[in-house]
Short mmCIF file of C-alpha atoms in Angstrom, two decimals:
data_model
loop_
_atom_site.label_atom_id
_atom_site.label_comp_id
_atom_site.label_asym_id
_atom_site.label_seq_id
_atom_site.Cartn_x
_atom_site.Cartn_y
_atom_site.Cartn_z
CA LEU A 999 -92.93 -92.54 -94.36
CA GLN A 1000 -90.59 -89.27 -93.09
CA ARG A 1001 -92.49 -85.67 -93.56
CA LEU A 1002 -89.82 -84.65 -96.04
CA LEU A 1003 -91.98 -82.56 -98.74
CA GLY A 1004 -93.32 -78.77 -98.69
CA LYS A 1005 -97.09 -77.62 -99.33
CA GLY A 1006 -95.37 -76.61 -102.88
CA PHE A 1007 -95.04 -80.39 -103.37
CA SER A 1008 -98.48 -80.31 -102.84
CA ILE A 1009 -99.58 -77.99 -105.79
CA ALA A 1010 -96.57 -79.73 -107.86
CA ALA A 1011 -98.08 -83.04 -107.54
CA CYS A 1012 -102.31 -82.20 -108.64
CA VAL A 1013 -100.95 -80.01 -111.67
CA GLY A 1014 -98.63 -82.45 -112.97
CA LEU A 1015 -101.37 -85.27 -112.52
CA VAL A 1016 -103.55 -83.34 -113.57
CA ILE A 1017 -101.52 -82.03 -116.62
CA GLY A 1018 -101.19 -84.15 -119.29
CA LEU A 1019 -101.52 -85.46 -123.10
CA GLY A 1020 -105.38 -85.50 -122.41
CA ILE A 1021 -106.07 -81.54 -123.18
CA MET A 1022 -103.33 -82.06 -126.19
CA ARG A 1023 -105.76 -84.57 -127.54
CA THR A 1024 -109.99 -83.97 -126.24
CA PRO A 1025 -109.81 -80.58 -128.17
CA GLY A 1026 -110.09 -82.76 -131.36
CA GLU A 1027 -112.87 -85.47 -130.34
CA ILE A 1028 -115.17 -83.05 -128.26
CA ALA A 1029 -114.84 -80.91 -132.29
CA THR A 1030 -116.67 -84.47 -133.14
CA THR A 1031 -119.12 -83.52 -131.36
CA VAL A 1032 -119.82 -79.71 -130.37
CA ASN A 1033 -117.98 -78.07 -132.83
CA ASP A 1034 -119.30 -74.54 -132.00
CA PRO A 1035 -117.14 -72.24 -129.62
CA VAL A 1036 -120.19 -70.83 -127.31
CA PRO A 1037 -120.98 -74.44 -125.99
CA TYR A 1038 -117.56 -75.84 -126.57
CA MET A 1039 -115.92 -73.06 -123.75
CA ALA A 1040 -119.21 -73.65 -121.37
CA LEU A 1041 -117.80 -77.46 -121.49
CA TRP A 1042 -114.52 -76.43 -120.30
CA ILE A 1043 -116.00 -74.29 -117.47
CA VAL A 1044 -118.81 -76.11 -115.93
CA CYS A 1045 -116.78 -79.79 -115.61
CA GLY A 1046 -113.75 -77.60 -114.39
CA LEU A 1047 -116.23 -76.29 -111.70
CA PHE A 1048 -117.67 -79.66 -110.75
CA VAL A 1049 -114.58 -80.51 -110.16
CA LEU A 1050 -113.31 -77.54 -108.04
CA LEU A 1051 -116.88 -78.14 -106.37
CA SER A 1052 -116.08 -81.78 -105.77
CA LEU A 1053 -112.33 -81.28 -104.15
CA LEU A 1054 -114.31 -78.11 -102.10
CA VAL A 1055 -116.01 -81.48 -100.38
CA VAL A 1056 -113.34 -83.58 -100.64
CA ALA A 1057 -110.75 -81.50 -99.44
CA GLU A 1058 -112.56 -82.05 -95.92
CA LEU A 1059 -112.14 -85.84 -95.98
CA ILE A 1060 -108.21 -85.77 -96.96
CA ALA A 1061 -107.85 -83.06 -94.64
CA MET A 1062 -108.36 -85.32 -92.04
CA THR A 1063 -106.63 -88.06 -92.89
CA PRO A 1064 -103.14 -87.42 -92.08
CA ARG A 1065 -101.07 -91.00 -93.97
CA SER A 1066 -99.93 -91.29 -97.67
CA GLY A 1067 -101.68 -93.60 -99.80
CA GLY A 1068 -104.22 -91.47 -101.52
CA ILE A 1069 -107.52 -93.04 -102.48
CA TYR A 1070 -106.27 -96.34 -100.34
CA ALA A 1071 -106.37 -94.56 -97.53
CA LEU A 1072 -109.09 -92.05 -97.81
CA VAL A 1073 -111.59 -95.40 -98.64
CA ALA A 1074 -110.39 -97.16 -95.65
CA HIS A 1075 -110.66 -94.29 -93.30
CA ALA A 1076 -114.01 -93.23 -94.40
CA TYR A 1077 -115.48 -97.02 -95.32
CA GLY A 1078 -112.90 -99.62 -93.90
CA PRO A 1079 -110.47 -102.40 -94.79
CA TYR A 1080 -112.35 -103.80 -96.89
CA PRO A 1081 -113.52 -101.07 -99.47
CA GLY A 1082 -109.88 -99.83 -99.06
CA PHE A 1083 -108.38 -103.30 -99.89
CA LEU A 1084 -110.26 -103.33 -102.84
CA ILE A 1085 -110.06 -99.93 -104.37
CA GLY A 1086 -105.95 -100.00 -102.88
CA TRP A 1087 -105.04 -102.79 -105.18
CA THR A 1088 -107.15 -101.59 -108.13
CA ASP A 1089 -105.65 -97.96 -107.98
CA TRP A 1090 -101.50 -99.63 -107.46
CA VAL A 1091 -102.39 -101.84 -110.85
CA ALA A 1092 -104.19 -99.21 -113.03
CA ALA A 1093 -100.73 -96.28 -112.11
CA CYS A 1094 -98.38 -99.10 -113.13
CA ALA A 1095 -100.67 -99.84 -116.52
CA SER A 1096 -100.57 -96.13 -117.17
CA MET A 1097 -96.95 -95.97 -116.65
CA ALA A 1098 -96.72 -98.37 -118.90
CA LEU A 1099 -98.59 -97.47 -121.35
CA LYS A 1100 -97.42 -94.10 -121.33
CA VAL A 1101 -93.74 -95.04 -121.71
CA VAL A 1102 -94.68 -97.17 -124.47
CA VAL A 1103 -96.32 -93.51 -125.90
CA MET A 1104 -93.51 -91.91 -125.01
CA MET A 1105 -91.19 -93.87 -127.30
CA GLU A 1106 -93.56 -93.96 -130.19
CA TYR A 1107 -93.29 -89.76 -129.92
CA VAL A 1108 -89.50 -89.92 -129.77
CA THR A 1109 -89.85 -92.29 -133.18
CA LEU A 1110 -91.97 -89.68 -134.45
CA LEU A 1111 -88.74 -87.56 -134.04
CA ALA A 1112 -85.97 -89.97 -135.05
CA PRO A 1113 -87.59 -92.79 -136.99
CA ASP A 1114 -84.64 -94.60 -136.84
CA LEU A 1115 -85.11 -96.09 -133.54
CA LEU A 1116 -88.43 -97.95 -133.70
CA PRO A 1117 -86.75 -101.11 -133.51
CA TYR A 1118 -85.77 -100.24 -129.94
CA ARG A 1119 -88.83 -98.72 -128.40
CA THR A 1120 -89.84 -101.34 -126.31
CA ALA A 1121 -86.53 -101.83 -124.64
CA MET A 1122 -86.06 -97.96 -124.78
CA ALA A 1123 -89.45 -97.49 -123.14
CA VAL A 1124 -87.88 -100.15 -120.43
CA VAL A 1125 -84.52 -98.09 -120.10
CA VAL A 1126 -86.36 -94.51 -119.72
CA SER A 1127 -89.00 -96.45 -116.84
CA THR A 1128 -86.18 -97.93 -115.17
CA GLY A 1129 -84.10 -94.91 -114.78
CA PHE A 1130 -87.41 -93.12 -113.41
CA GLY A 1131 -87.18 -96.18 -110.81
CA LEU A 1132 -83.76 -95.60 -110.02
CA LEU A 1133 -84.00 -92.05 -108.99
CA GLN A 1134 -86.86 -92.52 -106.41
CA LEU A 1135 -84.56 -94.62 -104.66
CA ARG A 1136 -82.11 -91.86 -104.30
CA GLY A 1137 -84.88 -90.19 -101.86
CA VAL A 1138 -87.66 -88.20 -101.77
CA LYS A 1139 -86.83 -85.29 -102.29
CA VAL A 1140 -84.86 -86.17 -105.48
CA GLY A 1141 -88.35 -87.31 -106.86
CA ALA A 1142 -90.21 -83.97 -105.37
CA GLY A 1143 -87.66 -81.86 -106.58
CA ILE A 1144 -88.08 -83.62 -110.18
CA GLN A 1145 -91.60 -83.16 -110.09
CA GLN A 1146 -91.87 -79.66 -108.67
CA PHE A 1147 -89.64 -78.24 -111.30
CA ALA A 1148 -91.58 -80.63 -113.98
CA SER A 1149 -94.53 -79.57 -113.01
CA THR A 1150 -93.83 -76.14 -113.46
CA GLY A 1151 -92.43 -77.13 -117.09
CA MET A 1152 -95.78 -78.17 -117.60
CA GLY A 1153 -97.93 -75.00 -116.80
CA LEU A 1154 -94.78 -72.97 -119.29
CA ILE A 1155 -95.89 -75.22 -121.94
CA MET A 1156 -99.62 -74.50 -121.28
CA ILE A 1157 -98.82 -70.81 -121.04
CA ALA A 1158 -96.52 -70.47 -124.61
CA LEU A 1159 -99.66 -72.49 -126.68
CA ALA A 1160 -101.73 -70.14 -124.96
CA VAL A 1161 -99.47 -66.80 -126.07
CA ALA A 1162 -99.12 -68.91 -129.68
CA LEU A 1163 -102.62 -69.41 -130.51
CA PHE A 1164 -103.78 -65.80 -129.29
CA ALA A 1165 -100.64 -64.37 -131.17
CA GLY A 1166 -102.16 -66.57 -134.59
CA PHE A 1167 -105.05 -64.49 -134.01
CA PHE A 1168 -103.92 -61.14 -134.28
CA ILE A 1169 -101.56 -62.19 -136.84
CA ASN A 1170 -104.12 -63.82 -138.88
CA GLY A 1171 -106.55 -60.66 -138.33
CA GLY A 1172 -108.78 -63.07 -136.57
CA THR A 1173 -109.58 -67.51 -136.70
CA ALA A 1174 -107.60 -68.66 -139.42
CA ASP A 1175 -108.91 -69.70 -142.85
CA VAL A 1176 -109.57 -73.44 -143.50
CA GLY A 1177 -112.31 -73.21 -146.43
CA ASP A 1178 -114.82 -75.71 -146.16
CA LEU A 1179 -115.51 -77.73 -143.83
CA ASP A 1180 -117.67 -80.37 -143.89
CA VAL A 1181 -118.52 -81.06 -139.98
CA PRO A 1182 -121.53 -82.25 -137.96
CA ARG A 1183 -123.52 -80.01 -137.26
CA GLY A 1184 -126.99 -79.90 -135.00
CA SER A 1185 -127.68 -81.42 -131.41
CA PRO A 1186 -125.66 -84.26 -129.96
CA GLY A 1187 -127.39 -87.65 -128.94
CA TRP A 1188 -127.21 -88.09 -125.29
CA ALA A 1189 -124.67 -90.82 -125.77
CA ALA A 1190 -122.55 -88.96 -128.01
CA PHE A 1191 -122.94 -85.56 -125.52
CA GLY A 1192 -122.38 -87.78 -122.60
CA LEU A 1193 -119.26 -88.83 -123.78
CA VAL A 1194 -117.69 -85.28 -124.39
CA VAL A 1195 -118.97 -84.49 -120.74
CA ALA A 1196 -116.72 -87.45 -119.46
CA ALA A 1197 -113.52 -86.43 -121.96
CA VAL A 1198 -113.46 -83.25 -120.13
CA VAL A 1199 -114.36 -84.40 -116.68
CA PHE A 1200 -111.14 -86.78 -117.20
CA THR A 1201 -108.87 -84.06 -118.38
CA TYR A 1202 -109.54 -82.44 -115.59
CA ASP A 1203 -108.75 -85.94 -113.65
CA GLY A 1204 -105.80 -86.09 -111.14
CA TRP A 1205 -106.98 -83.71 -108.11
CA TYR A 1206 -107.00 -85.40 -105.53
CA ALA A 1207 -103.31 -86.32 -106.46
CA ALA A 1208 -101.85 -85.05 -103.31
CA SER A 1209 -103.24 -87.28 -101.01
CA TYR A 1210 -100.84 -89.72 -102.44
CA PHE A 1211 -98.09 -88.16 -99.64
CA SER A 1212 -100.32 -86.52 -96.63
CA GLY A 1213 -97.99 -88.30 -94.45
CA GLU A 1214 -95.34 -86.77 -95.59
CA VAL A 1215 -95.85 -83.29 -96.22
CA LYS A 1216 -94.59 -80.93 -93.32
CA ALA A 1217 -97.44 -78.51 -92.65
CA GLY A 1218 -99.26 -81.54 -92.41
CA GLY A 1219 -103.77 -82.73 -94.13
CA ARG A 1220 -104.92 -79.02 -94.07
CA ALA A 1221 -101.70 -77.98 -96.48
CA VAL A 1222 -102.17 -81.39 -98.39
CA ALA A 1223 -105.99 -80.36 -98.75
CA VAL A 1224 -105.46 -76.10 -99.40
CA GLY A 1225 -102.29 -77.21 -101.96
CA SER A 1226 -104.87 -79.39 -104.05
CA LEU A 1227 -107.21 -76.55 -103.87
CA GLN A 1228 -104.44 -73.71 -105.22
CA ALA A 1229 -103.91 -76.68 -107.65
CA ALA A 1230 -107.31 -77.57 -109.34
CA VAL A 1231 -107.80 -73.18 -109.78
CA ILE A 1232 -104.37 -73.34 -111.77
CA VAL A 1233 -105.35 -76.13 -113.94
CA MET A 1234 -108.71 -74.72 -114.38
CA ALA A 1235 -107.45 -71.68 -115.59
CA LEU A 1236 -104.69 -72.87 -117.76
CA TYR A 1237 -107.23 -74.73 -119.39
CA VAL A 1238 -109.96 -72.15 -120.02
CA ALA A 1239 -107.41 -69.63 -121.31
CA LEU A 1240 -105.79 -72.93 -123.75
CA ASN A 1241 -108.79 -73.51 -125.02
CA LEU A 1242 -110.33 -70.02 -125.64
CA ALA A 1243 -106.50 -69.21 -127.52
CA LEU A 1244 -107.71 -72.43 -129.23
CA VAL A 1245 -111.26 -71.56 -130.41
CA LEU A 1246 -110.25 -68.00 -131.73
CA SER A 1247 -107.71 -69.42 -133.59
CA VAL A 1248 -108.50 -71.95 -135.56
CA PRO A 1249 -112.56 -73.39 -136.56
CA LEU A 1250 -113.05 -76.34 -134.02
CA GLY A 1251 -114.24 -78.51 -137.35
CA ALA A 1252 -110.37 -78.29 -138.51
CA LEU A 1253 -109.37 -80.14 -135.39
CA VAL A 1254 -111.18 -83.08 -136.09
CA GLY A 1255 -109.50 -86.48 -136.58
CA HIS A 1256 -106.43 -85.03 -135.56
CA ASP A 1257 -104.32 -87.15 -132.62
CA LEU A 1258 -102.86 -83.89 -131.02
CA ALA A 1259 -105.36 -81.41 -131.53
CA LEU A 1260 -103.33 -78.66 -130.25
CA ALA A 1261 -100.05 -79.80 -132.75
CA GLY A 1262 -103.02 -79.78 -135.67
CA ALA A 1263 -104.20 -76.04 -134.51
CA LEU A 1264 -100.26 -75.03 -134.64
CA ASP A 1265 -99.74 -76.34 -137.90
CA ILE A 1266 -102.99 -74.47 -139.08
CA VAL A 1267 -102.08 -71.29 -137.53
CA TYR A 1268 -98.14 -71.14 -138.06
CA GLY A 1269 -98.01 -73.83 -141.43
CA ALA A 1270 -97.29 -77.07 -141.55
CA GLY A 1271 -94.07 -79.21 -138.94
CA ALA A 1272 -95.18 -76.04 -136.46
CA GLY A 1273 -96.90 -78.64 -134.44
CA THR A 1274 -93.95 -80.64 -132.90
CA PHE A 1275 -93.21 -78.57 -130.83
CA VAL A 1276 -96.77 -80.18 -129.09
CA ILE A 1277 -94.70 -83.56 -129.91
CA PHE A 1278 -91.65 -82.19 -127.80
CA ALA A 1279 -94.21 -81.17 -124.82
CA ALA A 1280 -95.65 -84.90 -124.91
CA ILE A 1281 -92.29 -86.49 -124.75
CA PHE A 1282 -91.42 -83.56 -121.85
CA ILE A 1283 -95.23 -84.45 -119.42
CA LEU A 1284 -94.74 -88.35 -120.61
CA ALA A 1285 -91.82 -87.93 -118.60
CA SER A 1286 -92.80 -86.40 -115.96
CA HIS A 1287 -96.23 -88.66 -115.42
CA GLN A 1288 -93.07 -91.45 -114.96
CA ASN A 1289 -91.69 -89.66 -112.16
CA LEU A 1290 -94.68 -88.36 -110.54
CA GLN A 1291 -96.40 -91.97 -110.93
CA TYR A 1292 -93.30 -94.31 -109.65
CA MET A 1293 -94.48 -91.85 -106.25
CA VAL A 1294 -97.99 -92.24 -106.18
CA ALA A 1295 -98.23 -96.28 -106.87
CA SER A 1296 -95.65 -96.63 -104.17
CA ARG A 1297 -97.35 -94.72 -101.88
CA VAL A 1298 -100.21 -97.22 -102.43
CA ILE A 1299 -98.13 -100.48 -102.08
CA TYR A 1300 -96.81 -99.62 -99.01
CA SER A 1301 -100.39 -98.13 -97.07
CA LEU A 1302 -101.68 -101.40 -98.35
CA SER A 1303 -98.81 -103.35 -96.80
CA GLU A 1304 -98.34 -101.22 -93.89
CA ASP A 1305 -102.12 -102.55 -93.06
CA GLY A 1306 -101.11 -106.14 -93.50
CA LEU A 1307 -103.47 -106.18 -97.22
CA GLY A 1308 -99.89 -106.54 -99.36
CA THR A 1309 -96.55 -107.73 -98.57
CA ARG A 1310 -94.06 -107.03 -95.38
CA ARG A 1311 -91.47 -106.26 -98.41
CA ALA A 1312 -92.84 -103.20 -99.71
CA THR A 1313 -92.94 -101.66 -96.89
CA SER A 1314 -88.64 -100.93 -96.38
CA VAL A 1315 -88.58 -97.24 -96.25
CA ASN A 1316 -84.73 -96.06 -97.43
CA GLU A 1317 -82.22 -93.49 -95.43
CA LYS A 1318 -84.02 -90.75 -97.38
CA GLY A 1319 -87.21 -91.24 -97.33
CA THR A 1320 -88.07 -93.63 -100.57
CA PRO A 1321 -90.40 -96.82 -99.43
CA ALA A 1322 -87.84 -99.01 -101.60
CA GLY A 1323 -89.65 -102.15 -101.51
CA ALA A 1324 -92.46 -100.53 -102.76
CA THR A 1325 -90.34 -98.50 -105.53
CA ILE A 1326 -88.99 -102.58 -106.37
CA LEU A 1327 -92.19 -103.90 -106.39
CA THR A 1328 -93.86 -100.93 -108.32
CA TRP A 1329 -90.94 -101.23 -110.99
CA LEU A 1330 -91.04 -105.14 -111.44
CA LEU A 1331 -95.04 -104.47 -112.33
CA THR A 1332 -94.60 -101.81 -114.75
CA VAL A 1333 -91.90 -103.01 -116.77
CA PHE A 1334 -93.53 -106.96 -117.10
CA LEU A 1335 -96.42 -104.34 -118.29
CA VAL A 1336 -93.74 -102.72 -120.44
CA ILE A 1337 -92.87 -106.29 -121.94
CA VAL A 1338 -95.80 -108.28 -122.53
CA GLY A 1339 -98.56 -104.87 -123.92
CA GLN A 1340 -101.72 -105.49 -121.91
CA PHE A 1341 -101.58 -102.01 -120.06
CA GLU A 1342 -104.39 -101.07 -122.44
CA LEU A 1343 -106.68 -103.97 -121.32
CA LEU A 1344 -106.36 -103.21 -117.71
CA LEU A 1345 -107.18 -99.92 -118.01
CA SER A 1346 -110.11 -101.02 -119.90
CA LEU A 1347 -110.86 -103.11 -116.97
CA VAL A 1348 -110.68 -100.77 -114.22
CA THR A 1349 -112.43 -97.91 -115.46
CA ILE A 1350 -115.53 -98.71 -113.17
CA PHE A 1351 -113.66 -99.18 -109.94
CA PHE A 1352 -112.61 -95.56 -110.43
CA MET A 1353 -115.97 -93.92 -111.07
CA ALA A 1354 -117.18 -95.55 -107.95
CA MET A 1355 -114.11 -94.50 -106.15
CA TYR A 1356 -115.34 -90.22 -107.46
CA VAL A 1357 -118.72 -91.73 -105.29
CA GLY A 1358 -117.94 -93.28 -102.26
CA LEU A 1359 -115.02 -89.77 -101.96
CA VAL A 1360 -117.86 -87.93 -101.71
CA ILE A 1361 -120.43 -89.80 -99.62
CA GLY A 1362 -117.66 -90.87 -97.34
CA VAL A 1363 -117.77 -87.15 -96.12
CA PHE A 1364 -121.80 -87.66 -95.31
CA LYS A 1365 -120.47 -90.82 -93.31
CA LEU A 1366 -117.53 -88.98 -91.59
CA ARG A 1367 -119.89 -86.29 -90.50
CA ARG A 1368 -121.99 -88.90 -89.15
CA GLN A 1369 -119.78 -91.35 -87.64
CA GLU A 1370 -116.88 -89.20 -86.21
CA PRO A 1371 -118.79 -86.01 -85.33
CA ASP A 1372 -116.31 -84.65 -83.28
CA ALA A 1373 -112.49 -85.36 -84.81
CA GLU A 1374 -110.66 -83.08 -85.78
CA ARG A 1375 -112.01 -80.84 -89.23
CA PRO A 1376 -108.99 -79.03 -90.59
CA PHE A 1377 -110.52 -78.10 -93.54
CA ARG A 1378 -114.49 -78.27 -93.91
CA ALA A 1379 -116.75 -79.12 -97.43
CA TRP A 1380 -117.76 -75.81 -98.36
CA GLY A 1381 -121.57 -75.28 -98.57
CA PHE A 1382 -122.26 -78.83 -97.23
CA PRO A 1383 -124.38 -80.43 -97.19
CA VAL A 1384 -125.68 -78.76 -100.32
CA THR A 1385 -122.66 -79.00 -102.24
CA GLY A 1386 -122.08 -82.48 -101.15
CA VAL A 1387 -125.23 -83.84 -102.56
CA ILE A 1388 -124.49 -82.01 -106.03
CA CYS A 1389 -121.35 -83.51 -106.68
CA SER A 1390 -122.69 -87.29 -105.20
CA LEU A 1391 -125.25 -86.95 -107.80
CA GLY A 1392 -123.26 -85.43 -110.94
CA TRP A 1393 -120.26 -87.89 -110.11
CA THR A 1394 -122.98 -90.79 -109.92
CA ALA A 1395 -124.68 -89.85 -113.61
CA VAL A 1396 -120.94 -90.19 -114.86
CA ALA A 1397 -120.71 -93.78 -113.10
CA ILE A 1398 -123.94 -94.98 -114.45
CA PHE A 1399 -123.00 -93.69 -117.88
CA VAL A 1400 -119.77 -94.64 -118.16
CA ALA A 1401 -121.08 -97.92 -116.72
CA VAL A 1402 -123.71 -97.86 -119.47
CA THR A 1403 -121.44 -97.37 -121.93
CA ASN A 1404 -118.65 -99.55 -120.70
CA PRO A 1405 -120.80 -102.69 -119.83
CA GLU A 1406 -117.11 -105.09 -120.19
CA SER A 1407 -115.59 -103.03 -117.47
CA ALA A 1408 -118.40 -103.37 -115.29
CA VAL A 1409 -118.61 -106.76 -115.54
CA TYR A 1410 -114.93 -107.60 -114.68
CA GLY A 1411 -115.23 -105.01 -112.07
CA ALA A 1412 -118.00 -107.32 -110.59
CA ILE A 1413 -116.00 -110.87 -111.17
CA LEU A 1414 -112.91 -109.19 -110.16
CA THR A 1415 -114.91 -107.68 -106.93
CA ALA A 1416 -115.86 -111.54 -105.74
CA ILE A 1417 -112.35 -112.41 -106.45
CA SER A 1418 -111.10 -110.24 -103.99
CA VAL A 1419 -113.02 -110.95 -101.21
CA PRO A 1420 -111.60 -114.49 -100.14
CA VAL A 1421 -107.94 -112.99 -100.99
CA PHE A 1422 -109.33 -110.09 -98.50
CA LEU A 1423 -109.91 -112.29 -95.58
CA ALA A 1424 -106.79 -114.62 -96.33
CA LEU A 1425 -104.85 -111.47 -95.76
CA ARG A 1426 -106.69 -110.76 -93.09
CA ARG A 1427 -106.12 -114.25 -91.40
CA ARG A 1428 -102.65 -114.08 -92.02
CA ARG A 1429 -102.25 -110.77 -90.62
CA SER A 1430 -104.47 -111.59 -87.39
CA VAL A 1431 -101.38 -115.12 -87.32
CA SER A 1432 -98.30 -113.14 -87.88
CA PRO A 1433 -98.98 -108.98 -88.15
CA ALA A 1434 -95.47 -108.53 -89.54
CA SER A 1435 -96.37 -110.92 -92.31
#
């Protein structure tokens, strides 16, 4: 892989992976449990600050791991080959499953606008995913350019939605009147509140996206870490502004049950049909994710294979800097999942791995401080070790909550971990016999 990307791409990658359908849907889910504006806004601010604090710690690990591969590269650096192997393959499969899910959802939104296309939904999903895969093969600069344009577009969409809702507040002379609402009152139980916190935290997920390209950013690891932090601040500002506009313009209880809460809010403020803009915005965002996740997933399987934990076919890089073999493998799995439709099951099964990953990244900073005290650290964690302890405890709490509320994922996670051991050992034996395999 070649260093062809600028620092601006680090920002675009993080913004592009964080902003998704979550911000359009999550407000309606939260309103079921928390429908008072003050605690609602507090959730978005506190969870945003927690994610930013986590990045201020993990940025040290990102900056001192100057190779592409994202979570795989970070975990392998901190913990060694086997943990990296387990998380890396999980990450690759999850990225492909996520792409399959998103392209299918994108076609569902397209058929809402053009119902006659409904019988061709799966075929269109395959064509769209294939098109983005082919774009990647034209070169890393093509994919990066598309992503920087798309991430800028995402930010403008967030701003436009916030401005529209703020304008509605002033036009209507206050919060829209929707009559009496039958919404739950009182303090929610711990389980319901935990789900809300997890939902908000996951809406900020993707803050580590630039680490997938650390070996390709011209300015090196520090630029990747700083770009990630800048992106996190940008997204938090956008989310807080948008949610503030939301709570001012409409009663939160009116959003309960809306699949796209922001579309429901626009319909309330401006009349039926105004929310159609959100459907167009959702299609744009989902298309952007196809581009970025092809880039992300191909770097994971490329890095695994480069270390002898995949297939040598995935290590080929074309003359324009694209890991072509890894991109083709990513396309094959994604299209297969679109056709068979098992992506949601896969994403559910790997959830517990990502919870463990967040805890592991923070603890990895502690581990490397002890094992590599003299290593170059282009960026040092702020407020460490206090911030590291806070983040470790916070992510551990989230991980335990997810395991308790989603025991199926925890069980399957344990089974997959057990299966992965002999697979890893077989790959290591093969590598020792033939390093090029």
